[in-house]
Tab-separated table of C-alpha atoms in Angstrom:
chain	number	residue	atom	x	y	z
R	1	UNK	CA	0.000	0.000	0.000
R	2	UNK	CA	1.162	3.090	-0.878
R	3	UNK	CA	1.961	6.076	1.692
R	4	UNK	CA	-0.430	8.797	1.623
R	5	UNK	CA	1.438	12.604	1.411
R	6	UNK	CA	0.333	15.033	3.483
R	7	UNK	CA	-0.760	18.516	2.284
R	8	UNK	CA	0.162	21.940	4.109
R	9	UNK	CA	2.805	23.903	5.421
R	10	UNK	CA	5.280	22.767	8.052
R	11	UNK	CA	5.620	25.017	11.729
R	12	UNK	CA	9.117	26.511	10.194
R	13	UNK	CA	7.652	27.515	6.717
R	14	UNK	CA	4.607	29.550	8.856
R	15	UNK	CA	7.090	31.466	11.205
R	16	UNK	CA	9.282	32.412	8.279
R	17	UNK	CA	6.148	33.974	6.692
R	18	UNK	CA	5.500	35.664	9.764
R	19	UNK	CA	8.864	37.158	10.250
R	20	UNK	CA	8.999	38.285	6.640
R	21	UNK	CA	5.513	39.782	7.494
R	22	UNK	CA	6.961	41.373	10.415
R	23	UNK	CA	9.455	43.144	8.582
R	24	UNK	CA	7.690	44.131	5.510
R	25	UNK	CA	5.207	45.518	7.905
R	26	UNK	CA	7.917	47.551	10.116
R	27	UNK	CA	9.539	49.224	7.508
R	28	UNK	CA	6.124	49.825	5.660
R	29	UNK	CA	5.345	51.797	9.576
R	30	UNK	CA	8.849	53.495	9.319
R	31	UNK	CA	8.075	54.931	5.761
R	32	UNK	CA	4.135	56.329	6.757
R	33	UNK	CA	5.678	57.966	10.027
R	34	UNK	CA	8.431	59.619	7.839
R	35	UNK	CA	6.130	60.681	5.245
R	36	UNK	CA	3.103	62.167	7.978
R	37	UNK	CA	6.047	64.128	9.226
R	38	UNK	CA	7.047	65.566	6.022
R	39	UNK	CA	3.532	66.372	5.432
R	40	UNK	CA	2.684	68.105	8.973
R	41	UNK	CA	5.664	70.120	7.988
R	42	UNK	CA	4.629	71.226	4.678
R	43	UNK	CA	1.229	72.154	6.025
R	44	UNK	CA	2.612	73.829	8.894
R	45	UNK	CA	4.272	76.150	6.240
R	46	UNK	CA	0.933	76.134	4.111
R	47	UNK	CA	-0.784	77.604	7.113
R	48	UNK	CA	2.064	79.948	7.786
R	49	UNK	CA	1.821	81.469	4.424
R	50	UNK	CA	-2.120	81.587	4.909
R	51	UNK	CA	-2.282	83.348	7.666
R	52	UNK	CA	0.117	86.140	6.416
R	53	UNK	CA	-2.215	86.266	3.351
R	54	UNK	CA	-5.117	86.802	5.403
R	55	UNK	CA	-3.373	89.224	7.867
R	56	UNK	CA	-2.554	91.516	4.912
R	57	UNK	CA	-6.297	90.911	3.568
R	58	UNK	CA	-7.283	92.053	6.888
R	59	UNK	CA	-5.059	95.577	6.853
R	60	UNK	CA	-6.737	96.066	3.425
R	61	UNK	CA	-9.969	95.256	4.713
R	62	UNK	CA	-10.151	97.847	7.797
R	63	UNK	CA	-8.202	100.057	6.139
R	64	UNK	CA	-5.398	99.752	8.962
R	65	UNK	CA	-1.838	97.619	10.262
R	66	UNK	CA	-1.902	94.465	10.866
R	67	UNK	CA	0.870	92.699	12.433
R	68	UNK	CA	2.364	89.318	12.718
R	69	UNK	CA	4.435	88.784	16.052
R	70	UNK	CA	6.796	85.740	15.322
R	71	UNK	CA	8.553	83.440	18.080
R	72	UNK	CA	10.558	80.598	17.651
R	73	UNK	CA	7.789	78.023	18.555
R	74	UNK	CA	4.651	80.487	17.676
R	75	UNK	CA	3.095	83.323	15.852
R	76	UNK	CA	0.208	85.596	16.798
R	77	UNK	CA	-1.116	88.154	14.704
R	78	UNK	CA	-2.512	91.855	15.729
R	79	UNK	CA	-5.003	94.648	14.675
R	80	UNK	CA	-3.336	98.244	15.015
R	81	UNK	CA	-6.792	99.585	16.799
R	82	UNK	CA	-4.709	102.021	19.958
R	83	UNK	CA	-5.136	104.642	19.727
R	84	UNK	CA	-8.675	104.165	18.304
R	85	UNK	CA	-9.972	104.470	15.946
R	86	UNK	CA	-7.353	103.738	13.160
R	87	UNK	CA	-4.108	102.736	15.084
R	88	UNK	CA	-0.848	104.326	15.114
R	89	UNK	CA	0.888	101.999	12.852
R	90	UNK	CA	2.956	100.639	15.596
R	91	UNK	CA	2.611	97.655	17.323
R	92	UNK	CA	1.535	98.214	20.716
R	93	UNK	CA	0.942	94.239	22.979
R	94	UNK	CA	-2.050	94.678	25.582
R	95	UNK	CA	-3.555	98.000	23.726
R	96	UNK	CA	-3.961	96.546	20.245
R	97	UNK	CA	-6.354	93.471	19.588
R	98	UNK	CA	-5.043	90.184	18.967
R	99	UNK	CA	-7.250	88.934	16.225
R	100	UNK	CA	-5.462	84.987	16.184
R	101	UNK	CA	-4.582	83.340	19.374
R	102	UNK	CA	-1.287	82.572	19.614
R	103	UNK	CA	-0.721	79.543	16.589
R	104	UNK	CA	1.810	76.842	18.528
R	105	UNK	CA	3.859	75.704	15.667
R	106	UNK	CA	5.488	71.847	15.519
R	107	UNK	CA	8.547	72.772	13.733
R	108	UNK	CA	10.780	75.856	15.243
R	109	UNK	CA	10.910	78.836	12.650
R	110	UNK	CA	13.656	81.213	11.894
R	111	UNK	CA	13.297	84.521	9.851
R	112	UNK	CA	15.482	87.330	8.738
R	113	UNK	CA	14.730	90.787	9.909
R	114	UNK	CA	12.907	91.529	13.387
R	115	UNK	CA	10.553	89.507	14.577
R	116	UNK	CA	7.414	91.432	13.684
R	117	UNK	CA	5.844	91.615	10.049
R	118	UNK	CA	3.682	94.483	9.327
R	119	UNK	CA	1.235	95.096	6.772
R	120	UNK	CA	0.012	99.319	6.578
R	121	UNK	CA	-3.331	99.897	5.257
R	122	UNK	CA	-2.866	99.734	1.625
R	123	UNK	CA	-1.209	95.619	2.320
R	124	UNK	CA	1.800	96.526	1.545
R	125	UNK	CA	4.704	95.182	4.157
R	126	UNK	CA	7.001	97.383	5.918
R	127	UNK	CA	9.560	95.128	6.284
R	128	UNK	CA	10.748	92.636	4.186
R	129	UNK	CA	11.173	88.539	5.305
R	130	UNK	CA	12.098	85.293	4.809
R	131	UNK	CA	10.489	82.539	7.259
R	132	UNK	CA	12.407	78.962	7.005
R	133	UNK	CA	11.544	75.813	8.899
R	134	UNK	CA	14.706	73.440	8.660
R	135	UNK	CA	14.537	70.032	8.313
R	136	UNK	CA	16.041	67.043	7.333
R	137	UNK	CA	12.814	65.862	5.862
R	138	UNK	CA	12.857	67.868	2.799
R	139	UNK	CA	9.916	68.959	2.206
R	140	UNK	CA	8.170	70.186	-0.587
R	141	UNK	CA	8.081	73.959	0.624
R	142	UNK	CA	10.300	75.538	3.831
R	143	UNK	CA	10.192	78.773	3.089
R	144	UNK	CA	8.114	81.826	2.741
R	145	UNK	CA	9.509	85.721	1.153
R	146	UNK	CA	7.359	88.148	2.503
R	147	UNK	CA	8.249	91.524	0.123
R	148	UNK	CA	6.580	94.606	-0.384
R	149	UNK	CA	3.903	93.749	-2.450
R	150	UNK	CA	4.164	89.789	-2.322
R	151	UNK	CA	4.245	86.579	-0.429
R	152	UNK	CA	5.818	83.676	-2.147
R	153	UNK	CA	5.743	80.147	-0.831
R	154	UNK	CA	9.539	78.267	-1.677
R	155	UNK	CA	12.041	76.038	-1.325
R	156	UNK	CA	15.289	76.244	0.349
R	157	UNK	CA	18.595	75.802	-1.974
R	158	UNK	CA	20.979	76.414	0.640
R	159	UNK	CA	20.891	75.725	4.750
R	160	UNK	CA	20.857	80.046	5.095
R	161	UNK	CA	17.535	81.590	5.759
R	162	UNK	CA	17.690	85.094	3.624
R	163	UNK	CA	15.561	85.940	0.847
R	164	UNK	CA	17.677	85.016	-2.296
R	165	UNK	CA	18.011	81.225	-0.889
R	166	UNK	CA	14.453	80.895	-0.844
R	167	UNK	CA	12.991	79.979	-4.536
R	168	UNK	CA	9.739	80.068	-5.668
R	169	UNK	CA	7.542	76.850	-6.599
């Protein structure tokens, strides 16, 4: 009589399978967390850049300065309304109304310039920038040029945070 073969997989076939599982798994977990990084990052910068449009929007709008105070880990941005009614185009913290809480960033900032960007009545800014967030992620945009008359979202060619280093995409 012949001997019957037996179908299926032996114990040391099925925990090879689940190591190779394990690992396939681990680095697919390694990529997603790099990749959510790089993209709370970029937005970070997205919002960055929004708010500044809406802050000079806003000095347009009422027809008076608007300011954005930064900080290493934050920004908070300012109506010009002491003395009222129409400001004195200076910043002026505890007479002037914050109109944005203070915005707790992930990623530390840096910027050229002072630490204050004003818009006058008309939108134009006072001052000119350049706001980086470095990172060894490298994201898609890390920079914003805040000029005169325009704010451009970029990318960083070099590791210095000044306006020419900063191209536009």
């Amino acid at each position: 009589a012949g001997e019957m073969k037996k179908k299926g997989f032996t114990l040391i076939e099925i925990c090879i399978v689940i190591v190779i599982t394990g690992i396939l798994a681990g680095l697919a977990f390694v990529n997603f967390s790099g990749l959510s990084n790089k993209y709370n990052l970029e937005n970070q910068v997205r919002e960055t850049y929004s708010d500044l449009m809406s802050t000079r929007l806003m000095a347009m709008n009422k027809n008076r300065a608007h300011f954005m105070l930064l900080a290493a880990g934050n920004y908070t941005i300012y109506d010009d309304t002491s003395p009222a009614p129409g400001g004195d185009g200076t910043l002026t913290i505890g007479s002037d109304t914050q109109v944005q809480a203070q915005k707790i960033l992930k990623n530390q900032i840096t910027w050229t310039g002072g630490n204050e960007v004003e818009f006058d009545s008309r939108g134009l800014c006072r001052t000119q920038k350049t706001i980086c967030v470095f990172s060894t992620l490298n994201p898609a945009y890390d920079c914003i040029k805040v000029s005169w008359t325009r704010i451009i979202m970029g990318k960083l060619t070099t590791g210095v945070c000044i306006e020419d280093n900063c191209a536009a995409k």
